[in-house]
Short mmCIF file of C-alpha atoms in Angstrom, two decimals:
data_model
loop_
_atom_site.label_atom_id
_atom_site.label_comp_id
_atom_site.label_asym_id
_atom_site.label_seq_id
_atom_site.Cartn_x
_atom_site.Cartn_y
_atom_site.Cartn_z
CA UNK A 1 94.30 116.88 106.79
CA UNK A 2 96.75 114.10 107.67
CA UNK A 3 95.54 110.62 106.77
CA UNK A 4 96.83 107.13 107.47
CA UNK A 5 96.28 104.06 105.30
CA UNK A 6 92.80 102.72 105.81
CA UNK A 7 91.26 106.06 106.81
CA UNK A 8 87.99 106.71 105.03
CA UNK A 9 87.95 110.26 103.71
CA UNK A 10 84.68 111.93 104.76
CA UNK A 11 82.38 113.08 101.95
CA UNK A 12 82.57 116.75 102.87
CA UNK A 13 86.38 116.79 102.55
CA UNK A 14 86.17 115.79 98.89
CA UNK A 15 85.28 118.23 96.08
CA UNK A 16 81.77 117.71 94.74
CA UNK A 17 81.39 117.06 90.99
CA UNK A 18 79.50 120.01 89.56
CA UNK A 19 78.72 121.22 86.09
CA UNK A 20 80.82 119.74 83.30
CA UNK A 21 82.89 117.28 85.29
CA UNK A 22 80.55 114.64 86.59
CA UNK A 23 83.11 112.35 88.18
CA UNK A 24 85.55 112.75 91.04
CA UNK A 25 89.11 111.89 89.96
CA UNK A 26 91.23 110.07 92.54
CA UNK A 27 94.97 110.61 92.33
CA UNK A 28 97.84 108.70 93.94
CA UNK A 29 97.25 107.42 97.43
CA UNK A 30 93.47 107.13 97.27
CA UNK A 31 91.34 104.16 96.31
CA UNK A 32 87.67 103.70 95.77
CA UNK A 33 85.88 100.97 97.70
CA UNK A 34 82.48 100.51 96.13
CA UNK A 35 79.84 101.77 96.64
CA UNK A 36 80.76 105.09 98.19
CA UNK A 37 83.94 104.91 100.28
CA UNK A 38 87.16 106.68 99.38
CA UNK A 39 90.04 105.36 101.47
CA UNK A 40 93.68 106.36 101.73
CA UNK A 41 96.45 103.84 101.02
CA UNK A 42 99.50 105.81 102.15
CA UNK A 43 100.40 108.22 104.93
CA UNK A 44 100.35 111.86 103.92
CA UNK A 45 98.33 115.03 103.59
CA UNK A 46 95.05 115.10 101.67
CA UNK A 47 95.06 117.66 98.84
CA UNK A 48 91.96 118.60 96.87
CA UNK A 49 91.66 120.53 93.61
CA UNK A 50 88.12 121.90 93.31
CA UNK A 51 88.70 123.13 89.73
CA UNK A 52 89.71 119.72 88.40
CA UNK A 53 87.42 117.93 90.88
CA UNK A 54 90.34 115.78 91.97
CA UNK A 55 91.80 114.61 95.25
CA UNK A 56 95.10 112.94 96.06
CA UNK A 57 97.50 112.28 98.92
CA UNK A 58 100.68 114.32 98.97
CA UNK A 59 103.72 112.54 100.31
CA UNK A 60 107.42 112.93 99.62
CA UNK A 61 108.64 109.44 100.34
CA UNK A 62 109.01 106.19 98.51
CA UNK A 63 109.95 105.13 95.08
CA UNK A 64 108.88 106.65 91.77
CA UNK A 65 106.04 104.65 90.16
CA UNK A 66 105.72 105.27 86.40
CA UNK A 67 102.43 106.92 85.41
CA UNK A 68 101.17 107.64 81.89
CA UNK A 69 102.05 111.11 80.69
CA UNK A 70 104.96 111.79 83.05
CA UNK A 71 108.13 113.46 81.79
CA UNK A 72 111.12 111.44 82.94
CA UNK A 73 114.89 111.23 82.49
CA UNK A 74 115.63 107.66 81.38
CA UNK A 75 119.05 105.96 81.25
CA UNK A 76 119.62 103.71 78.24
CA UNK A 77 121.05 100.33 79.26
CA UNK A 78 120.85 98.02 76.24
CA UNK A 79 119.31 97.93 72.82
CA UNK A 80 117.19 95.24 71.22
CA UNK A 81 116.24 95.06 67.57
CA UNK A 82 113.19 97.26 67.97
CA UNK A 83 113.71 99.30 71.11
CA UNK A 84 116.07 100.60 73.76
CA UNK A 85 115.87 99.14 77.25
CA UNK A 86 116.00 102.03 79.72
CA UNK A 87 115.86 102.33 83.48
CA UNK A 88 113.81 104.96 85.27
CA UNK A 89 114.70 103.78 88.77
CA UNK A 90 117.26 101.20 89.96
CA UNK A 91 116.20 97.57 90.54
CA UNK A 92 113.05 97.73 88.47
CA UNK A 93 112.19 96.11 85.13
CA UNK A 94 113.35 97.95 81.99
CA UNK A 95 111.17 100.57 80.33
CA UNK A 96 111.16 100.17 76.55
CA UNK A 97 111.80 103.10 74.21
CA UNK A 98 111.10 102.14 70.58
CA UNK A 99 113.74 103.08 68.00
CA UNK A 100 111.08 104.77 65.91
CA UNK A 101 109.73 106.92 68.73
CA UNK A 102 112.13 109.73 67.91
CA UNK A 103 111.53 112.73 65.68
CA UNK A 104 112.51 112.01 62.10
CA UNK A 105 113.42 108.37 62.75
CA UNK A 106 112.78 105.82 60.03
CA UNK A 107 113.72 102.17 59.65
CA UNK A 108 116.84 103.24 57.81
CA UNK A 109 117.91 106.07 60.11
CA UNK A 110 117.66 105.00 63.73
CA UNK A 111 119.15 106.96 66.63
CA UNK A 112 122.40 105.57 68.00
CA UNK A 113 122.43 105.68 71.79
CA UNK A 114 125.28 104.17 73.78
CA UNK A 115 124.68 102.45 77.14
CA UNK A 116 124.37 104.90 80.04
CA UNK A 117 123.28 107.75 77.81
CA UNK A 118 120.41 109.91 79.03
CA UNK A 119 117.11 110.52 77.29
CA UNK A 120 114.34 112.97 78.17
CA UNK A 121 111.16 111.06 77.42
CA UNK A 122 107.49 110.86 78.20
CA UNK A 123 105.88 107.73 79.65
CA UNK A 124 103.56 106.55 76.90
CA UNK A 125 101.89 103.68 78.72
CA UNK A 126 102.29 102.52 82.30
CA UNK A 127 99.95 100.10 83.98
CA UNK A 128 100.56 97.96 87.02
CA UNK A 129 100.68 94.80 84.89
CA UNK A 130 103.23 95.67 82.19
CA UNK A 131 106.64 97.25 81.97
CA UNK A 132 106.39 100.95 81.13
CA UNK A 133 106.85 102.21 77.57
CA UNK A 134 108.49 105.51 76.77
CA UNK A 135 108.34 107.82 73.79
CA UNK A 136 110.38 110.82 72.65
CA UNK A 137 107.79 112.15 70.29
CA UNK A 138 104.30 113.54 70.60
CA UNK A 139 102.08 110.73 69.22
CA UNK A 140 99.62 113.04 67.44
CA UNK A 141 102.00 115.53 65.81
CA UNK A 142 105.18 113.48 65.37
CA UNK A 143 107.32 116.31 66.73
CA UNK A 144 109.70 115.99 69.64
CA UNK A 145 108.63 119.02 71.75
CA UNK A 146 111.89 119.13 73.65
CA UNK A 147 112.15 115.38 74.21
CA UNK A 148 115.04 113.29 72.98
CA UNK A 149 118.63 112.40 73.88
CA UNK A 150 120.39 114.69 76.40
CA UNK A 151 123.77 115.27 74.83
CA UNK A 152 125.60 116.82 77.77
CA UNK A 153 125.05 117.48 81.40
CA UNK A 154 125.43 115.92 84.82
CA UNK A 155 122.86 113.92 86.75
CA UNK A 156 121.72 115.02 90.23
CA UNK A 157 119.27 113.08 92.38
CA UNK A 158 116.48 115.00 94.07
CA UNK A 159 113.42 113.94 96.01
CA UNK A 160 110.20 113.18 94.14
CA UNK A 161 108.46 116.11 95.83
CA UNK A 162 111.13 118.53 94.67
CA UNK A 163 110.87 117.21 91.10
CA UNK A 164 107.12 117.81 91.15
CA UNK A 165 107.69 121.34 92.50
CA UNK A 166 110.19 122.15 89.78
CA UNK A 167 107.77 120.95 87.11
CA UNK A 168 104.87 122.83 88.67
CA UNK A 169 106.21 126.28 87.90
CA UNK A 170 105.22 129.12 90.19
CA UNK A 171 102.98 126.89 92.34
CA UNK A 172 106.02 124.89 93.37
CA UNK A 173 107.64 127.82 95.14
CA UNK A 174 111.08 127.30 93.57
CA UNK A 175 112.63 130.69 92.71
CA UNK A 176 116.20 129.38 92.80
CA UNK A 177 116.48 128.67 89.07
CA UNK A 178 115.18 132.09 87.99
CA UNK A 179 117.51 133.77 90.45
CA UNK A 180 120.48 131.82 89.09
CA UNK A 181 119.35 132.33 85.51
CA UNK A 182 119.63 136.11 85.78
CA UNK A 183 123.40 135.94 85.76
CA UNK A 184 124.20 132.45 84.51
CA UNK A 185 123.20 130.52 81.42
CA UNK A 186 122.47 126.85 81.83
CA UNK A 187 120.23 124.06 80.57
CA UNK A 188 118.27 121.84 82.87
CA UNK A 189 116.02 118.84 82.37
CA UNK A 190 113.79 117.74 85.27
CA UNK A 191 112.40 114.21 85.37
CA UNK A 192 109.53 113.21 87.60
CA UNK A 193 111.53 110.16 88.61
CA UNK A 194 113.67 112.36 90.85
CA UNK A 195 116.46 113.00 88.36
CA UNK A 196 117.72 116.40 87.23
CA UNK A 197 120.25 116.86 84.41
CA UNK A 198 122.16 120.14 84.57
CA UNK A 199 124.49 121.54 81.90
CA UNK A 200 126.18 124.76 82.95
CA UNK A 201 128.81 124.88 80.25
CA UNK A 202 131.69 124.12 82.58
CA UNK A 203 132.27 121.78 85.53
CA UNK A 204 132.23 124.47 88.24
CA UNK A 205 128.91 126.01 87.22
CA UNK A 206 127.25 122.65 86.63
CA UNK A 207 128.25 121.37 90.06
CA UNK A 208 127.25 124.63 91.76
CA UNK A 209 123.77 124.63 90.23
CA UNK A 210 123.18 120.94 90.90
CA UNK A 211 124.32 121.17 94.51
CA UNK A 212 122.19 124.28 95.03
CA UNK A 213 119.07 122.44 93.89
CA UNK A 214 119.89 119.52 96.19
CA UNK A 215 120.38 121.90 99.11
CA UNK A 216 117.09 123.68 98.43
CA UNK A 217 115.50 120.23 98.45
CA UNK A 218 117.17 118.76 101.51
CA UNK A 219 116.86 121.87 103.69
CA UNK A 220 113.34 122.74 102.44
CA UNK A 221 114.39 126.34 101.80
CA UNK A 222 111.76 129.04 101.44
CA UNK A 223 111.83 131.74 98.78
CA UNK A 224 114.01 134.17 100.73
CA UNK A 225 116.52 131.46 101.66
CA UNK A 226 116.63 130.29 98.05
CA UNK A 227 117.46 133.81 96.86
CA UNK A 228 120.26 134.01 99.43
CA UNK A 229 121.56 130.65 98.23
CA UNK A 230 121.49 131.86 94.63
CA UNK A 231 123.49 134.96 95.58
CA UNK A 232 126.03 132.78 97.37
CA UNK A 233 126.40 130.53 94.33
CA UNK A 234 126.76 133.44 91.91
CA UNK A 235 129.43 135.01 94.10
CA UNK A 236 131.44 131.79 94.20
CA UNK A 237 131.45 131.37 90.41
CA UNK B 1 106.63 105.87 128.08
CA UNK B 2 105.61 106.27 124.48
CA UNK B 3 107.82 104.67 121.84
CA UNK B 4 110.10 106.90 119.77
CA UNK B 5 110.43 106.70 116.01
CA UNK B 6 112.61 108.36 113.40
CA UNK B 7 111.43 107.97 109.79
CA UNK B 8 113.15 108.11 106.39
CA UNK B 9 116.65 108.60 107.72
CA UNK B 10 118.35 106.02 105.46
CA UNK B 11 118.93 107.58 102.07
CA UNK B 12 119.58 104.43 100.08
CA UNK B 13 116.40 102.66 101.15
CA UNK B 14 112.98 103.56 99.80
CA UNK B 15 111.67 103.74 103.34
CA UNK B 16 113.22 103.37 106.78
CA UNK B 17 112.36 103.68 110.46
CA UNK B 18 114.28 103.40 113.71
CA UNK B 19 112.02 102.48 116.61
CA UNK B 20 113.04 102.65 120.27
CA UNK B 21 110.91 101.55 123.22
CA UNK B 22 111.79 100.27 126.68
CA UNK B 23 115.33 99.26 125.74
CA UNK B 24 114.38 97.63 122.43
CA UNK B 25 115.89 99.43 119.42
CA UNK B 26 115.19 98.16 115.90
CA UNK B 27 116.08 99.64 112.52
CA UNK B 28 113.75 98.74 109.67
CA UNK B 29 114.24 99.38 105.96
CA UNK B 30 111.82 98.77 103.12
CA UNK B 31 112.65 98.61 99.43
CA UNK B 32 109.85 98.39 96.92
CA UNK B 33 108.15 97.90 94.62
CA UNK B 34 111.29 96.45 93.01
CA UNK B 35 112.10 93.66 90.61
CA UNK B 36 111.41 90.17 91.87
CA UNK B 37 113.20 86.91 91.02
CA UNK B 38 111.32 84.89 88.44
CA UNK B 39 110.83 81.96 90.81
CA UNK B 40 109.21 84.17 93.50
CA UNK B 41 107.11 86.18 91.05
CA UNK B 42 103.33 86.09 91.54
CA UNK B 43 101.26 87.08 88.50
CA UNK B 44 98.57 89.11 90.27
CA UNK B 45 100.16 90.12 93.55
CA UNK B 46 103.28 91.54 95.06
CA UNK B 47 105.76 89.25 96.82
CA UNK B 48 106.67 90.24 100.38
CA UNK B 49 110.05 89.27 101.78
CA UNK B 50 110.98 89.79 105.43
CA UNK B 51 114.58 89.57 106.66
CA UNK B 52 115.34 89.72 110.36
CA UNK B 53 118.83 90.05 111.76
CA UNK B 54 119.35 89.56 115.51
CA UNK B 55 121.22 91.92 117.81
CA UNK B 56 124.12 89.50 118.18
CA UNK B 57 125.23 86.52 116.13
CA UNK B 58 123.73 85.17 112.94
CA UNK B 59 120.15 84.31 112.10
CA UNK B 60 118.81 81.05 113.47
CA UNK B 61 115.44 79.22 113.26
CA UNK B 62 114.17 81.65 115.92
CA UNK B 63 114.56 84.52 113.47
CA UNK B 64 113.04 82.46 110.67
CA UNK B 65 109.99 81.80 112.87
CA UNK B 66 109.60 85.52 113.61
CA UNK B 67 110.04 86.27 109.90
CA UNK B 68 107.19 83.89 109.06
CA UNK B 69 104.89 85.52 111.64
CA UNK B 70 105.78 88.99 110.38
CA UNK B 71 105.37 87.95 106.76
CA UNK B 72 101.87 86.55 107.28
CA UNK B 73 100.72 89.57 109.30
CA UNK B 74 102.19 92.23 107.01
CA UNK B 75 101.01 90.49 103.85
CA UNK B 76 97.45 90.83 105.07
CA UNK B 77 97.70 94.62 105.25
CA UNK B 78 99.82 95.38 102.17
CA UNK B 79 97.69 95.98 99.06
CA UNK B 80 99.52 93.35 97.04
CA UNK B 81 97.12 93.33 94.03
CA UNK B 82 97.94 96.98 93.28
CA UNK B 83 101.61 96.21 92.56
CA UNK B 84 101.67 92.78 90.84
CA UNK B 85 104.91 91.04 89.88
CA UNK B 86 107.02 93.21 92.18
CA UNK B 87 108.83 92.64 95.44
CA UNK B 88 108.42 94.47 98.74
CA UNK B 89 111.57 93.74 100.70
CA UNK B 90 111.49 94.43 104.45
CA UNK B 91 114.72 94.22 106.43
CA UNK B 92 114.77 94.51 110.22
CA UNK B 93 117.96 94.79 112.25
CA UNK B 94 117.71 94.51 116.01
CA UNK B 95 120.12 97.09 117.35
CA UNK B 96 119.74 96.53 121.07
CA UNK B 97 117.73 94.58 123.60
CA UNK B 98 117.22 95.38 127.29
CA UNK B 99 119.77 93.56 129.47
CA UNK B 100 117.10 91.66 131.37
CA UNK B 101 115.42 90.31 128.21
CA UNK B 102 117.01 86.87 128.44
CA UNK B 103 116.09 86.30 132.09
CA UNK B 104 112.45 87.41 132.18
CA UNK B 105 111.05 83.90 131.87
CA UNK B 106 109.06 84.92 128.79
CA UNK B 107 110.11 83.67 125.36
CA UNK B 108 112.33 86.48 123.97
CA UNK B 109 110.74 86.06 120.53
CA UNK B 110 107.38 87.04 122.00
CA UNK B 111 108.72 90.08 123.84
CA UNK B 112 110.39 91.30 120.65
CA UNK B 113 107.45 90.65 118.29
CA UNK B 114 105.28 93.76 118.91
CA UNK B 115 108.29 96.02 118.45
CA UNK B 116 109.21 94.29 115.18
CA UNK B 117 105.67 94.79 113.90
CA UNK B 118 105.73 98.49 114.73
CA UNK B 119 109.13 98.99 113.11
CA UNK B 120 108.03 97.18 109.95
CA UNK B 121 104.82 99.20 109.75
CA UNK B 122 106.63 102.52 110.18
CA UNK B 123 109.15 101.54 107.51
CA UNK B 124 106.29 100.63 105.15
CA UNK B 125 104.63 103.99 105.81
CA UNK B 126 107.95 105.70 105.17
CA UNK B 127 108.26 103.92 101.81
CA UNK B 128 104.67 104.78 100.80
CA UNK B 129 103.87 101.16 100.06
CA UNK B 130 100.08 100.95 99.52
CA UNK B 131 98.45 99.51 102.63
CA UNK B 132 94.81 98.64 103.27
CA UNK B 133 95.10 99.64 106.93
CA UNK B 134 97.61 100.22 109.72
CA UNK B 135 98.34 97.86 112.60
CA UNK B 136 99.37 98.08 116.25
CA UNK B 137 100.58 95.31 118.53
CA UNK B 138 101.03 94.75 122.24
CA UNK B 139 102.37 92.12 124.66
CA UNK B 140 100.21 91.02 127.59
CA UNK B 141 101.79 88.96 130.37
CA UNK B 142 99.81 87.05 133.01
CA UNK B 143 101.92 86.37 136.09
CA UNK B 144 101.32 83.31 138.25
CA UNK B 145 98.98 84.23 141.11
CA UNK B 146 96.36 82.30 143.05
CA UNK B 147 93.44 84.19 141.53
CA UNK B 148 94.44 85.60 138.17
CA UNK B 149 92.12 88.48 137.31
CA UNK B 150 92.20 91.27 134.78
CA UNK B 151 93.88 93.55 137.30
CA UNK B 152 96.97 91.35 137.54
CA UNK B 153 97.59 91.56 133.79
CA UNK B 154 100.78 93.28 132.71
CA UNK B 155 100.07 95.49 129.69
CA UNK B 156 103.10 96.07 127.48
CA UNK B 157 105.49 95.46 130.39
CA UNK B 158 109.16 96.43 130.39
CA UNK B 159 111.76 93.71 130.87
CA UNK B 160 112.30 94.80 134.47
CA UNK B 161 108.58 94.60 135.23
CA UNK B 162 108.51 91.07 133.83
CA UNK B 163 111.52 90.09 135.93
CA UNK B 164 109.88 91.43 139.10
CA UNK B 165 106.62 89.61 138.36
CA UNK B 166 108.34 86.25 137.84
CA UNK B 167 107.14 83.51 137.39
CA UNK B 168 104.95 84.37 134.39
CA UNK B 169 102.29 81.81 133.60
CA UNK B 170 101.48 82.93 130.09
CA UNK B 171 102.35 85.68 127.64
CA UNK B 172 100.29 86.80 124.65
CA UNK B 173 101.04 89.04 121.68
CA UNK B 174 98.06 90.55 119.88
CA UNK B 175 98.08 92.71 116.77
CA UNK B 176 95.03 94.67 115.64
CA UNK B 177 94.35 96.46 112.38
CA UNK B 178 93.25 100.07 112.24
CA UNK B 179 89.64 98.90 112.04
CA UNK B 180 89.94 96.75 115.15
CA UNK B 181 90.27 93.36 113.49
CA UNK B 182 92.66 90.94 115.18
CA UNK B 183 95.55 90.20 112.80
CA UNK B 184 97.91 88.21 115.00
CA UNK B 185 97.49 86.13 118.09
CA UNK B 186 100.54 84.35 119.52
CA UNK B 187 100.43 82.88 122.98
CA UNK B 188 102.89 80.97 125.12
CA UNK B 189 102.36 79.25 128.49
CA UNK B 190 99.42 77.87 130.47
CA UNK B 191 96.14 79.77 130.42
CA UNK B 192 92.40 79.28 130.33
CA UNK B 193 90.08 80.56 127.63
CA UNK B 194 88.71 83.24 129.99
CA UNK B 195 92.19 84.52 130.72
CA UNK B 196 92.93 84.72 127.01
CA UNK B 197 89.66 86.51 126.39
CA UNK B 198 90.41 89.13 129.04
CA UNK B 199 93.92 89.58 127.69
CA UNK B 200 92.51 90.08 124.17
CA UNK B 201 90.07 92.70 125.43
CA UNK B 202 92.79 94.59 127.26
CA UNK B 203 94.99 94.46 124.16
CA UNK B 204 92.20 95.82 121.99
CA UNK B 205 91.80 98.79 124.32
CA UNK B 206 95.50 99.60 124.15
CA UNK B 207 95.78 99.16 120.41
CA UNK B 208 92.65 100.56 118.86
CA UNK B 209 90.91 103.87 118.66
CA UNK B 210 87.79 104.31 120.79
CA UNK B 211 85.69 106.34 118.40
CA UNK B 212 85.26 105.84 114.70
CA UNK B 213 86.45 108.14 111.92
CA UNK B 214 89.68 110.06 111.49
CA UNK B 215 91.03 110.88 114.93
CA UNK B 216 92.06 114.45 115.50
CA UNK B 217 93.00 113.95 119.13
CA UNK B 218 96.49 114.98 120.15
CA UNK B 219 98.83 113.86 122.84
CA UNK B 220 100.07 110.70 124.41
CA UNK B 221 99.55 109.96 128.08
CA UNK B 222 102.91 109.52 129.72
CA UNK B 223 104.24 108.96 133.20
CA UNK B 224 102.53 106.16 134.95
CA UNK B 225 99.54 105.46 132.75
CA UNK B 226 99.99 101.94 131.48
CA UNK B 227 99.03 101.12 127.92
CA UNK B 228 98.70 104.51 126.27
CA UNK B 229 96.69 104.24 123.10
CA UNK B 230 98.97 103.04 120.32
CA UNK B 231 96.76 104.24 117.51
CA UNK B 232 97.08 107.83 118.75
CA UNK B 233 100.84 107.42 118.96
CA UNK B 234 100.97 106.17 115.36
CA UNK B 235 98.94 109.15 114.18
CA UNK B 236 101.27 111.57 115.93
CA UNK B 237 104.31 109.93 114.29
CA UNK B 238 102.72 110.27 110.85
CA UNK B 239 101.71 113.86 111.57
CA UNK B 240 105.35 114.67 112.38
CA UNK B 241 106.46 113.00 109.14
CA UNK B 242 103.97 114.95 107.01
CA UNK B 243 104.85 118.25 108.69
CA UNK B 244 108.52 117.55 108.04
CA UNK B 245 107.84 116.88 104.36
CA UNK B 246 105.71 119.96 103.89
CA UNK B 247 107.86 122.42 105.81
CA UNK B 248 108.91 124.09 102.55
CA UNK B 249 105.43 125.52 102.21
CA UNK B 250 105.78 127.60 105.35
CA UNK B 251 109.52 128.28 105.17
CA UNK B 252 110.66 131.88 104.69
#
């Protein structure tokens, strides 16, 4: 169902809270106007998840807005006494990444990150009123779980929708990476802010993989077309 | 003829739209929510900045006046409290005007205004800036006749139609929100209150949806029918945009 800003979503289009979950969760693009109206704020398609009793508007345009819990690729710009100032998107206020939010960091042993280095982090807090805060460590366990500085690799920009698809696994319909991974070894970090860091070992492979992802994004390739693209890339390496 | 729109074609802007209608072609780009200068920062709301560049020459007080009108109208539909202390920057570049625009007898700012509003709205939709509602706008021209009635009104006339109907006694631009509320009312010329009232009614019919609720109707009336419903046109543009974005789901 395609909605425009201001459209009130009819009650029967929304999942009904049953059983354990008593409340309806509204995701991006929807707002609640008390007492009982749910209205859309952006143009897109309405998506409902009956299992999670959630509804949101799907749209692949616009700028990334930091949300709590997102995995992002941040670029370190400067360092203050207590934290690194990082950017998630250009022309927005810095996101802070505390020096101690790394695995095994103490006041005596802080990580040394040069400007323009890349970090795979999680957004710890992001509200509309404050600048976002990042963390490279799971707050409850203290372990990094794959987060931390990205030592090598090249940055490729992709659309926000593609980033969500890559992070969604099989539901995202991206078979390109598995197809490439059968013959090639590479490391990849996907950030929800539309940034992908690829490390293929050498320049040719890295570029080929990154460009392939961008093509699958820009041309909206289906599974068959992605497999053909993967074959083409593997042949050219 | 229905207007044409291309969305999200500029890769360096967060949202963009090129709008073409009756010889007017305008490119709009929106960036936001981005960082705002300290002096323009508002603690609980977003700041909206509108920049208008004319087709030829540099900006003059005419463009500043149009920017003010656009700013006040758009600010009322953007959900500024949801993105406080940020900037929504809207840039509009007039690419071309119809040749007869300067000799119609109607203030060229007024003839351009509805098209600017549509371009800005499409660019905002393309950038997914949170909006409380959409808007549509139309120009109504009342030519000088002995007995001006509703049937002599010109609804959304082309420049040539205005030229042929010269002299024009008054011209009015109305903008309505998606819910039918009047957001903008700019008039120029000599007119009575009744004439204005009739013009406003005609504008509301062109701009707004007849029934309530989410419209599922398809199709724009073309060829001869004056004042096709603008709300339906807007919905069809958004439908095309969403289908374009979701084409990966049905691709082979």
